mmCIF file of C-alpha atoms in Angstrom:
data_model
loop_
_atom_site.group_PDB
_atom_site.id
_atom_site.type_symbol
_atom_site.label_atom_id
_atom_site.label_comp_id
_atom_site.label_asym_id
_atom_site.label_seq_id
_atom_site.Cartn_x
_atom_site.Cartn_y
_atom_site.Cartn_z
ATOM 1 C CA MET K 1 -32.813 17.510 103.248
ATOM 2 C CA THR K 2 -36.533 16.851 103.586
ATOM 3 C CA VAL K 3 -36.267 13.932 101.189
ATOM 4 C CA TRP K 4 -33.562 12.234 103.258
ATOM 5 C CA LEU K 5 -35.602 12.619 106.384
ATOM 6 C CA LEU K 6 -38.584 11.063 104.628
ATOM 7 C CA LEU K 7 -36.455 8.151 103.455
ATOM 8 C CA PHE K 8 -35.020 7.741 106.946
ATOM 9 C CA ALA K 9 -38.516 7.766 108.447
ATOM 10 C CA VAL K 10 -39.886 4.998 106.210
ATOM 11 C CA VAL K 11 -36.761 2.834 106.616
ATOM 12 C CA ALA K 12 -36.758 3.279 110.405
ATOM 13 C CA GLY K 13 -40.510 2.691 110.417
ATOM 14 C CA ILE K 14 -40.290 -0.573 108.452
ATOM 15 C CA ALA K 15 -37.419 -1.749 110.656
ATOM 16 C CA ARG K 16 -39.546 -1.126 113.757
ATOM 17 C CA LYS K 17 -42.563 -2.850 112.142
ATOM 18 C CA VAL K 18 -44.647 0.322 111.957
ATOM 19 C CA ASP K 19 -47.783 0.349 109.799
ATOM 20 C CA LEU K 20 -46.367 3.153 107.634
ATOM 21 C CA PHE K 21 -49.503 4.116 105.777
ATOM 22 C CA SER K 22 -51.727 4.483 108.814
ATOM 23 C CA ALA K 23 -48.978 6.137 110.909
ATOM 24 C CA PHE K 24 -48.511 8.723 108.162
ATOM 25 C CA SER K 25 -52.249 9.317 107.747
ATOM 26 C CA GLU K 26 -52.801 9.715 111.479
ATOM 27 C CA GLY K 27 -49.961 12.220 111.662
ATOM 28 C CA ALA K 28 -51.257 14.032 108.585
ATOM 29 C CA GLU K 29 -54.670 14.354 110.198
ATOM 30 C CA ARG K 30 -53.047 15.865 113.290
ATOM 31 C CA GLY K 31 -51.052 18.272 111.131
ATOM 32 C CA MET K 32 -54.066 19.368 109.088
ATOM 33 C CA LYS K 33 -56.096 19.908 112.230
ATOM 34 C CA SER K 34 -53.402 22.069 113.771
ATOM 35 C CA ALA K 35 -53.195 24.130 110.573
ATOM 36 C CA ALA K 36 -56.969 24.639 110.709
ATOM 37 C CA ARG K 37 -56.867 25.437 114.430
ATOM 38 C CA ILE K 38 -54.675 28.505 113.912
ATOM 39 C CA LEU K 39 -57.213 30.141 111.566
ATOM 40 C CA PRO K 40 -58.942 32.306 114.228
ATOM 41 C CA TYR K 41 -55.579 33.501 115.578
ATOM 42 C CA LEU K 42 -54.408 34.275 112.069
ATOM 43 C CA ALA K 43 -57.554 36.305 111.458
ATOM 44 C CA ALA K 44 -56.975 38.300 114.666
ATOM 45 C CA THR K 45 -53.294 38.903 113.932
ATOM 46 C CA LEU K 46 -53.815 39.850 110.319
ATOM 47 C CA THR K 47 -56.603 42.274 111.235
ATOM 48 C CA ALA K 48 -54.286 44.224 113.538
ATOM 49 C CA LEU K 49 -51.386 43.966 111.096
ATOM 50 C CA ARG K 50 -53.433 45.215 108.145
ATOM 51 C CA VAL K 51 -54.696 48.226 110.076
ATOM 52 C CA ALA K 52 -51.139 49.116 111.092
ATOM 53 C CA GLU K 53 -49.762 48.534 107.599
ATOM 54 C CA SER K 54 -52.368 50.229 105.439
ATOM 55 C CA SER K 55 -52.154 53.352 107.607
ATOM 56 C CA GLY K 56 -48.379 53.541 107.109
ATOM 57 C CA LEU K 57 -47.708 53.076 110.834
ATOM 58 C CA MET K 58 -45.884 49.783 110.362
ATOM 59 C CA GLU K 59 -43.391 51.246 107.921
ATOM 60 C CA ASN K 60 -42.665 54.059 110.350
ATOM 61 C CA LEU K 61 -42.212 51.614 113.208
ATOM 62 C CA CYS K 62 -39.752 49.552 111.165
ATOM 63 C CA GLN K 63 -37.848 52.709 110.314
ATOM 64 C CA ALA K 64 -37.800 53.774 113.953
ATOM 65 C CA LEU K 65 -36.390 50.362 114.851
ATOM 66 C CA ALA K 66 -33.801 50.499 112.063
ATOM 67 C CA PRO K 67 -30.905 51.535 114.367
ATOM 68 C CA VAL K 68 -31.639 48.554 116.627
ATOM 69 C CA SER K 69 -31.912 46.179 113.671
ATOM 70 C CA GLY K 70 -28.657 47.497 112.220
ATOM 71 C CA TRP K 71 -26.957 47.002 115.554
ATOM 72 C CA LEU K 72 -28.229 43.402 115.786
ATOM 73 C CA GLY K 73 -27.332 42.741 112.136
ATOM 74 C CA LEU K 74 -30.951 41.969 111.242
ATOM 75 C CA PRO K 75 -32.934 43.243 108.240
ATOM 76 C CA SER K 76 -35.435 45.866 109.421
ATOM 77 C CA GLY K 77 -38.322 43.915 107.869
ATOM 78 C CA ALA K 78 -37.679 41.077 110.341
ATOM 79 C CA MET K 79 -37.938 43.329 113.393
ATOM 80 C CA PRO K 80 -41.690 42.853 113.987
ATOM 81 C CA LEU K 81 -40.959 39.120 114.354
ATOM 82 C CA LEU K 82 -38.350 39.872 117.029
ATOM 83 C CA ILE K 83 -41.097 41.425 119.134
ATOM 84 C CA MET K 84 -43.944 39.044 118.261
ATOM 85 C CA ARG K 85 -42.265 35.633 118.582
ATOM 86 C CA PRO K 86 -41.957 35.646 122.395
ATOM 87 C CA LEU K 87 -45.582 36.780 122.682
ATOM 88 C CA SER K 88 -47.554 34.376 120.496
ATOM 89 C CA GLY K 89 -46.861 31.329 118.355
ATOM 90 C CA SER K 90 -49.738 31.628 115.920
ATOM 91 C CA ALA K 91 -49.474 35.410 115.634
ATOM 92 C CA SER K 92 -45.772 35.139 114.830
ATOM 93 C CA LEU K 93 -46.502 32.412 112.269
ATOM 94 C CA ALA K 94 -48.972 34.798 110.613
ATOM 95 C CA LEU K 95 -46.361 37.538 110.734
ATOM 96 C CA LEU K 96 -43.703 35.306 109.173
ATOM 97 C CA GLY K 97 -46.099 34.386 106.350
ATOM 98 C CA ASP K 98 -46.631 38.081 105.799
ATOM 99 C CA ILE K 99 -42.911 38.865 105.747
ATOM 100 C CA LEU K 100 -42.342 36.043 103.239
ATOM 101 C CA ARG K 101 -45.050 37.392 100.965
ATOM 102 C CA ALA K 102 -43.914 41.014 101.220
ATOM 103 C CA TYR K 103 -40.151 40.536 100.809
ATOM 104 C CA GLY K 104 -40.071 37.149 99.044
ATOM 105 C CA PRO K 105 -39.197 33.878 100.830
ATOM 106 C CA ASP K 106 -35.690 33.748 99.323
ATOM 107 C CA SER K 107 -34.748 37.385 99.994
ATOM 108 C CA ARG K 108 -32.369 38.112 102.882
ATOM 109 C CA THR K 109 -35.264 39.331 105.020
ATOM 110 C CA GLY K 110 -37.272 36.186 104.213
ATOM 111 C CA LEU K 111 -34.390 33.837 104.937
ATOM 112 C CA VAL K 112 -33.336 35.507 108.194
ATOM 113 C CA ALA K 113 -36.920 35.705 109.454
ATOM 114 C CA SER K 114 -37.423 31.981 108.660
ATOM 115 C CA ALA K 115 -34.235 31.012 110.513
ATOM 116 C CA MET K 116 -35.195 33.188 113.502
ATOM 117 C CA MET K 117 -38.564 31.532 113.932
ATOM 118 C CA GLY K 118 -37.294 28.248 115.391
ATOM 119 C CA SER K 119 -34.941 29.758 117.944
ATOM 120 C CA GLY K 120 -37.616 31.026 120.265
ATOM 121 C CA GLU K 121 -40.856 30.072 121.940
ATOM 122 C CA THR K 122 -43.738 31.947 123.490
ATOM 123 C CA VAL K 123 -41.739 32.802 126.612
ATOM 124 C CA LEU K 124 -44.501 34.224 128.799
ATOM 125 C CA TYR K 125 -47.008 31.514 127.926
ATOM 126 C CA THR K 126 -44.573 28.612 128.382
ATOM 127 C CA CYS K 127 -43.433 30.041 131.676
ATOM 128 C CA ALA K 128 -47.004 30.520 132.929
ATOM 129 C CA VAL K 129 -48.135 27.002 131.949
ATOM 130 C CA TYR K 130 -45.205 25.119 133.460
ATOM 131 C CA LEU K 131 -44.891 27.209 136.621
ATOM 132 C CA SER K 132 -48.579 26.964 137.379
ATOM 133 C CA ALA K 133 -48.337 23.180 136.884
ATOM 134 C CA ALA K 134 -45.690 23.214 139.629
ATOM 135 C CA GLY K 135 -47.835 25.518 141.770
ATOM 136 C CA ILE K 136 -45.365 28.402 141.657
ATOM 137 C CA LYS K 137 -45.987 32.099 141.080
ATOM 138 C CA LYS K 138 -42.474 33.566 141.077
ATOM 139 C CA SER K 139 -40.331 33.213 137.965
ATOM 140 C CA ARG K 140 -36.858 34.333 139.191
ATOM 141 C CA TYR K 141 -34.642 35.083 136.180
ATOM 142 C CA ILE K 142 -36.421 32.806 133.683
ATOM 143 C CA ILE K 143 -38.010 35.482 131.479
ATOM 144 C CA PRO K 144 -35.015 37.833 130.976
ATOM 145 C CA VAL K 145 -32.667 34.869 130.450
ATOM 146 C CA SER K 146 -34.999 33.315 127.855
ATOM 147 C CA LEU K 147 -35.342 36.627 126.034
ATOM 148 C CA ALA K 148 -31.553 37.046 125.979
ATOM 149 C CA GLY K 149 -31.313 33.573 124.407
ATOM 150 C CA TRP K 150 -33.937 34.514 121.819
ATOM 151 C CA ILE K 151 -32.026 37.638 120.797
ATOM 152 C CA ALA K 152 -28.746 35.684 120.586
ATOM 153 C CA GLY K 153 -30.517 33.178 118.311
ATOM 154 C CA CYS K 154 -31.802 35.998 116.076
ATOM 155 C CA VAL K 155 -28.323 37.496 115.764
ATOM 156 C CA THR K 156 -27.026 34.043 114.770
ATOM 157 C CA ALA K 157 -29.746 33.780 112.114
ATOM 158 C CA GLY K 158 -28.691 37.180 110.769
ATOM 159 C CA LEU K 159 -25.048 36.088 110.542
ATOM 160 C CA PHE K 160 -25.953 33.180 108.264
ATOM 161 C CA PHE K 161 -27.367 35.322 105.484
ATOM 162 C CA ARG K 162 -25.379 38.432 104.610
ATOM 163 C CA MET D 1 -51.975 36.044 126.250
ATOM 164 C CA ARG D 2 -52.009 39.536 127.826
ATOM 165 C CA GLY D 3 -48.890 40.635 125.962
ATOM 166 C CA VAL D 4 -50.505 39.773 122.630
ATOM 167 C CA SER D 5 -53.632 41.711 123.515
ATOM 168 C CA ALA D 6 -51.490 44.745 124.309
ATOM 169 C CA VAL D 7 -49.823 44.530 120.879
ATOM 170 C CA PHE D 8 -53.243 44.009 119.252
ATOM 171 C CA PHE D 9 -54.559 47.128 120.995
ATOM 172 C CA LEU D 10 -51.520 49.251 120.122
ATOM 173 C CA LEU D 11 -51.441 48.252 116.444
ATOM 174 C CA ILE D 12 -55.140 48.983 115.952
ATOM 175 C CA THR D 13 -55.411 52.231 117.927
ATOM 176 C CA GLY D 14 -52.050 53.399 116.595
ATOM 177 C CA GLY D 15 -52.980 52.499 113.013
ATOM 178 C CA VAL D 16 -56.401 54.162 113.098
ATOM 179 C CA LEU D 17 -55.109 57.357 114.752
ATOM 180 C CA TYR D 18 -52.098 57.517 112.439
ATOM 181 C CA GLY D 19 -54.347 56.968 109.435
ATOM 182 C CA ALA D 20 -56.771 59.665 110.624
ATOM 183 C CA PHE D 21 -53.969 62.212 110.444
ATOM 184 C CA THR D 22 -52.173 61.075 107.334
ATOM 185 C CA GLY D 23 -54.687 59.726 104.927
ATOM 186 C CA ASP D 24 -57.300 57.255 104.047
ATOM 187 C CA LEU D 25 -59.499 55.652 106.713
ATOM 188 C CA THR D 26 -61.643 53.818 104.148
ATOM 189 C CA LYS D 27 -58.574 52.020 102.868
ATOM 190 C CA ILE D 28 -57.711 50.925 106.400
ATOM 191 C CA GLY D 29 -61.256 49.700 106.943
ATOM 192 C CA SER D 30 -61.306 47.551 103.842
ATOM 193 C CA ALA D 31 -57.829 46.173 104.592
ATOM 194 C CA ALA D 32 -59.110 45.136 108.025
ATOM 195 C CA VAL D 33 -62.197 43.450 106.583
ATOM 196 C CA ARG D 34 -60.100 41.519 104.050
ATOM 197 C CA ALA D 35 -57.857 40.131 106.821
ATOM 198 C CA GLY D 36 -60.184 37.195 107.554
ATOM 199 C CA GLN D 37 -60.190 36.189 103.902
ATOM 200 C CA GLU D 38 -56.396 36.382 103.882
ATOM 201 C CA ALA D 39 -56.210 34.243 107.002
ATOM 202 C CA LEU D 40 -58.323 31.607 105.287
ATOM 203 C CA GLU D 41 -56.131 31.665 102.167
ATOM 204 C CA THR D 42 -53.011 31.313 104.327
ATOM 205 C CA VAL D 43 -54.444 28.307 106.135
ATOM 206 C CA VAL D 44 -55.478 26.639 102.879
ATOM 207 C CA GLY D 45 -51.891 27.090 101.679
ATOM 208 C CA LEU D 46 -50.574 25.603 104.918
ATOM 209 C CA ILE D 47 -52.813 22.557 105.297
ATOM 210 C CA GLY D 48 -50.954 20.552 102.667
ATOM 211 C CA GLY D 49 -47.515 21.181 104.149
ATOM 212 C CA PHE D 50 -48.721 20.529 107.667
ATOM 213 C CA ALA D 51 -50.239 17.242 106.481
ATOM 214 C CA PHE D 52 -46.924 16.151 104.992
ATOM 215 C CA PHE D 53 -44.795 16.985 108.021
ATOM 216 C CA GLY D 54 -47.447 15.675 110.411
ATOM 217 C CA GLY D 55 -47.349 12.368 108.529
ATOM 218 C CA LEU D 56 -43.565 12.244 108.497
ATOM 219 C CA ILE D 57 -43.365 12.904 112.220
ATOM 220 C CA GLY D 58 -46.214 10.441 112.800
ATOM 221 C CA ILE D 59 -44.051 7.652 111.355
ATOM 222 C CA LEU D 60 -41.003 8.741 113.390
ATOM 223 C CA GLU D 61 -43.109 8.829 116.541
ATOM 224 C CA LYS D 62 -44.524 5.321 115.968
ATOM 225 C CA ALA D 63 -40.994 4.093 115.192
ATOM 226 C CA GLY D 64 -40.049 5.115 118.730
ATOM 227 C CA ALA D 65 -38.056 8.279 118.002
ATOM 228 C CA ILE D 66 -39.131 10.007 121.222
ATOM 229 C CA GLY D 67 -38.014 7.089 123.396
ATOM 230 C CA LEU D 68 -34.722 6.752 121.545
ATOM 231 C CA MET D 69 -33.907 10.451 121.738
ATOM 232 C CA SER D 70 -34.890 10.754 125.370
ATOM 233 C CA ARG D 71 -32.609 7.821 126.288
ATOM 234 C CA ALA D 72 -29.739 9.407 124.360
ATOM 235 C CA MET D 73 -30.223 12.713 126.177
ATOM 236 C CA ARG D 74 -30.317 11.191 129.654
ATOM 237 C CA ARG D 75 -26.623 11.516 130.499
ATOM 238 C CA PRO D 76 -26.082 15.084 129.240
ATOM 239 C CA LEU D 77 -29.243 16.121 131.069
ATOM 240 C CA GLU D 78 -27.934 14.821 134.387
ATOM 241 C CA GLY D 79 -25.059 17.249 133.994
ATOM 242 C CA LEU D 80 -27.450 20.146 133.442
ATOM 243 C CA PHE D 81 -30.050 19.402 136.068
ATOM 244 C CA GLY D 82 -27.942 17.981 138.886
ATOM 245 C CA LYS D 83 -28.330 14.411 139.997
ATOM 246 C CA ASN D 84 -30.769 14.919 142.864
ATOM 247 C CA ALA D 85 -33.793 15.418 140.608
ATOM 248 C CA GLY D 86 -34.919 11.777 140.753
ATOM 249 C CA ASP D 87 -35.507 9.147 138.097
ATOM 250 C CA GLU D 88 -39.121 9.916 137.354
ATOM 251 C CA ALA D 89 -38.401 13.620 136.884
ATOM 252 C CA PHE D 90 -35.513 12.888 134.507
ATOM 253 C CA GLU D 91 -37.746 10.624 132.452
ATOM 254 C CA ALA D 92 -40.368 13.377 132.115
ATOM 255 C CA VAL D 93 -37.757 16.041 131.334
ATOM 256 C CA SER D 94 -36.102 13.994 128.592
ATOM 257 C CA VAL D 95 -39.398 12.983 126.962
ATOM 258 C CA ASN D 96 -40.515 16.629 127.088
ATOM 259 C CA LEU D 97 -37.349 17.821 125.362
ATOM 260 C CA ALA D 98 -37.312 15.009 122.793
ATOM 261 C CA ALA D 99 -40.928 15.712 121.822
ATOM 262 C CA ASN D 100 -40.131 19.425 121.568
ATOM 263 C CA MET D 101 -37.177 18.742 119.287
ATOM 264 C CA LEU D 102 -39.497 16.872 116.923
ATOM 265 C CA GLY D 103 -42.069 19.657 117.081
ATOM 266 C CA LEU D 104 -44.639 17.435 118.802
ATOM 267 C CA SER D 105 -46.052 20.060 121.152
ATOM 268 C CA ASN D 106 -49.099 17.893 121.868
ATOM 269 C CA ALA D 107 -46.808 15.333 123.469
ATOM 270 C CA ALA D 108 -44.322 17.844 124.875
ATOM 271 C CA THR D 109 -46.589 20.099 126.919
ATOM 272 C CA PRO D 110 -48.207 17.498 129.223
ATOM 273 C CA MET D 111 -44.790 15.909 129.822
ATOM 274 C CA GLY D 112 -43.271 19.315 130.574
ATOM 275 C CA MET D 113 -46.004 20.042 133.105
ATOM 276 C CA ARG D 114 -45.410 16.671 134.720
ATOM 277 C CA ALA D 115 -41.670 17.369 134.816
ATOM 278 C CA ALA D 116 -42.286 20.763 136.413
ATOM 279 C CA ARG D 117 -44.465 19.160 139.091
ATOM 280 C CA LEU D 118 -41.892 16.464 139.807
ATOM 281 C CA LEU D 119 -39.026 18.954 139.939
ATOM 282 C CA ASN D 120 -40.931 20.901 142.566
ATOM 283 C CA ALA D 121 -41.662 17.908 144.804
ATOM 284 C CA GLU D 122 -41.018 20.021 147.949
ATOM 285 C CA HIS D 123 -43.775 22.487 146.960
ATOM 286 C CA ALA D 124 -41.430 25.431 147.184
ATOM 287 C CA SER D 125 -42.825 28.883 146.346
ATOM 288 C CA THR D 126 -39.896 29.812 144.094
ATOM 289 C CA PRO D 127 -38.632 27.669 141.214
ATOM 290 C CA SER D 128 -35.504 25.609 141.950
ATOM 291 C CA ASP D 129 -32.373 25.820 139.798
ATOM 292 C CA ALA D 130 -33.431 22.658 137.952
ATOM 293 C CA LEU D 131 -36.940 23.975 137.279
ATOM 294 C CA CYS D 132 -35.531 27.266 135.962
ATOM 295 C CA MET D 133 -33.303 25.237 133.652
ATOM 296 C CA LEU D 134 -36.280 23.231 132.329
ATOM 297 C CA LEU D 135 -38.243 26.396 131.638
ATOM 298 C CA VAL D 136 -35.404 28.248 129.965
ATOM 299 C CA ILE D 137 -34.642 25.279 127.689
ATOM 300 C CA ASN D 138 -38.328 25.075 126.745
ATOM 301 C CA ALA D 139 -38.640 28.835 126.238
ATOM 302 C CA THR D 140 -35.544 29.063 124.045
ATOM 303 C CA SER D 141 -36.756 26.134 121.937
ATOM 304 C CA VAL D 142 -34.669 23.298 120.542
ATOM 305 C CA GLN D 143 -36.120 22.535 117.141
ATOM 306 C CA LEU D 144 -34.627 19.952 114.822
ATOM 307 C CA LEU D 145 -37.166 20.274 112.030
ATOM 308 C CA PRO D 146 -38.934 23.632 111.608
ATOM 309 C CA SER D 147 -41.817 22.047 109.727
ATOM 310 C CA SER D 148 -44.249 24.963 109.926
ATOM 311 C CA VAL D 149 -41.572 27.347 108.611
ATOM 312 C CA ILE D 150 -40.830 25.068 105.643
ATOM 313 C CA ALA D 151 -44.554 24.717 104.942
ATOM 314 C CA LEU D 152 -44.985 28.515 105.020
ATOM 315 C CA ARG D 153 -41.998 29.024 102.724
ATOM 316 C CA ASN D 154 -43.372 26.487 100.263
ATOM 317 C CA ALA D 155 -46.759 28.201 100.325
ATOM 318 C CA ALA D 156 -45.024 31.517 99.584
ATOM 319 C CA GLY D 157 -43.438 29.980 96.477
ATOM 320 C CA SER D 158 -39.871 29.544 97.708
ATOM 321 C CA GLY D 159 -37.431 27.787 95.403
ATOM 322 C CA MET D 160 -35.367 26.655 98.384
ATOM 323 C CA ALA D 161 -37.843 26.064 101.170
ATOM 324 C CA ASP D 162 -35.544 23.935 103.307
ATOM 325 C CA ALA D 163 -32.447 26.155 102.934
ATOM 326 C CA VAL D 164 -33.196 27.535 106.394
ATOM 327 C CA VAL D 165 -33.025 24.207 108.225
ATOM 328 C CA LEU D 166 -29.323 24.357 109.153
ATOM 329 C CA PRO D 167 -29.194 28.100 109.926
ATOM 330 C CA GLY D 168 -32.393 27.671 111.934
ATOM 331 C CA LEU D 169 -30.854 24.759 113.824
ATOM 332 C CA ALA D 170 -27.750 26.823 114.573
ATOM 333 C CA ALA D 171 -29.842 29.793 115.745
ATOM 334 C CA SER D 172 -31.936 27.462 117.874
ATOM 335 C CA ALA D 173 -28.813 25.861 119.387
ATOM 336 C CA VAL D 174 -27.256 29.259 120.152
ATOM 337 C CA SER D 175 -30.411 30.570 121.811
ATOM 338 C CA THR D 176 -30.603 27.489 124.028
ATOM 339 C CA ALA D 177 -26.860 27.522 124.788
ATOM 340 C CA VAL D 178 -26.999 31.188 125.817
ATOM 341 C CA GLY D 179 -30.035 30.450 127.983
ATOM 342 C CA ILE D 180 -28.304 27.516 129.696
ATOM 343 C CA ALA D 181 -25.056 29.453 130.201
ATOM 344 C CA LEU D 182 -26.879 32.423 131.759
ATOM 345 C CA CYS D 183 -28.819 30.046 134.044
ATOM 346 C CA LYS D 184 -25.616 28.423 135.269
ATOM 347 C CA LEU D 185 -23.957 31.810 135.725
ATOM 348 C CA LEU D 186 -26.847 33.243 137.747
ATOM 349 C CA GLN D 187 -27.133 30.082 139.840
ATOM 350 C CA LYS D 188 -23.468 30.277 140.746
ATOM 351 C CA ARG D 189 -23.674 33.967 141.569
ATOM 352 C CA GLU D 190 -26.717 33.493 143.808
ATOM 353 C CA LYS D 191 -24.955 30.724 145.679
ATOM 354 C CA SER D 192 -21.817 32.761 146.298
ATOM 355 C CA GLU D 193 -23.812 35.683 147.686
#
């Protein structure tokens, strides 16, 4: 999959007379910088997560949420992501990395959590940025509708890996 | 960011209090101190993958992928947003969505803000139907290539890092479709009231 996209990119690039090497390097620089930029947010997220985990609170929370996760068809280990994704992009990325390490990237929990990740955004943040750009304070039904979409996406992710 | 701070507060106070009753506070303390080190290790694992996908998308961007995709989306978007939004607004909306699909948030966000401004040309105090649609589509995310997820999976030693691309695409499409459908439904209901 990734390989075909790479092939497509270089063929399309050559056809459009793109300087492939420098276009790739510029993009790579951007990518590396954005990886480095999330470090402080990762540190903050992991600090809170580690406190909750090493005390045993996290396990209890996941167990408490087990009925909800069963009802949605999601593995209970992916439930923290359900809550975190709409709140913060970098925190949820840290959380996903954690889930992948704890359960294994190719376990059901790892696969479902990975597929969930792309079906949502930071709802509150996105809403705040765009509405304030338009000079608007009210948000009508945007937030509940977006959250409903996010949950529907998660359920879909769960259906793919049984 | 307030919501995140609330979660941060709850996890830490909850964890410390829970730990005080059940067991080992020293263990919690050292786990907390190690978190920064772990964050650094995670980032080191991610930098390589992010470089690869950044480079790949860099080529696609220079090859004019955003322009091509935004032109292709023009017609379907007119159906979603209603025709009275104006040419300039449509341009901004389609570039915003195309950049989002490619995961180019640096290009997507300024265009989205411009689109939001243009869609609210009358300076109304509540968002119009079209503006709600733009926000819901952005907030439910349409991602073609989940590059950061693949990079994370690779860093975690997955043997099939890109096995989640199609399921992720389907989940992403369903979340957006449900968002759009609910928008349309609520818009119709408000009009009939």
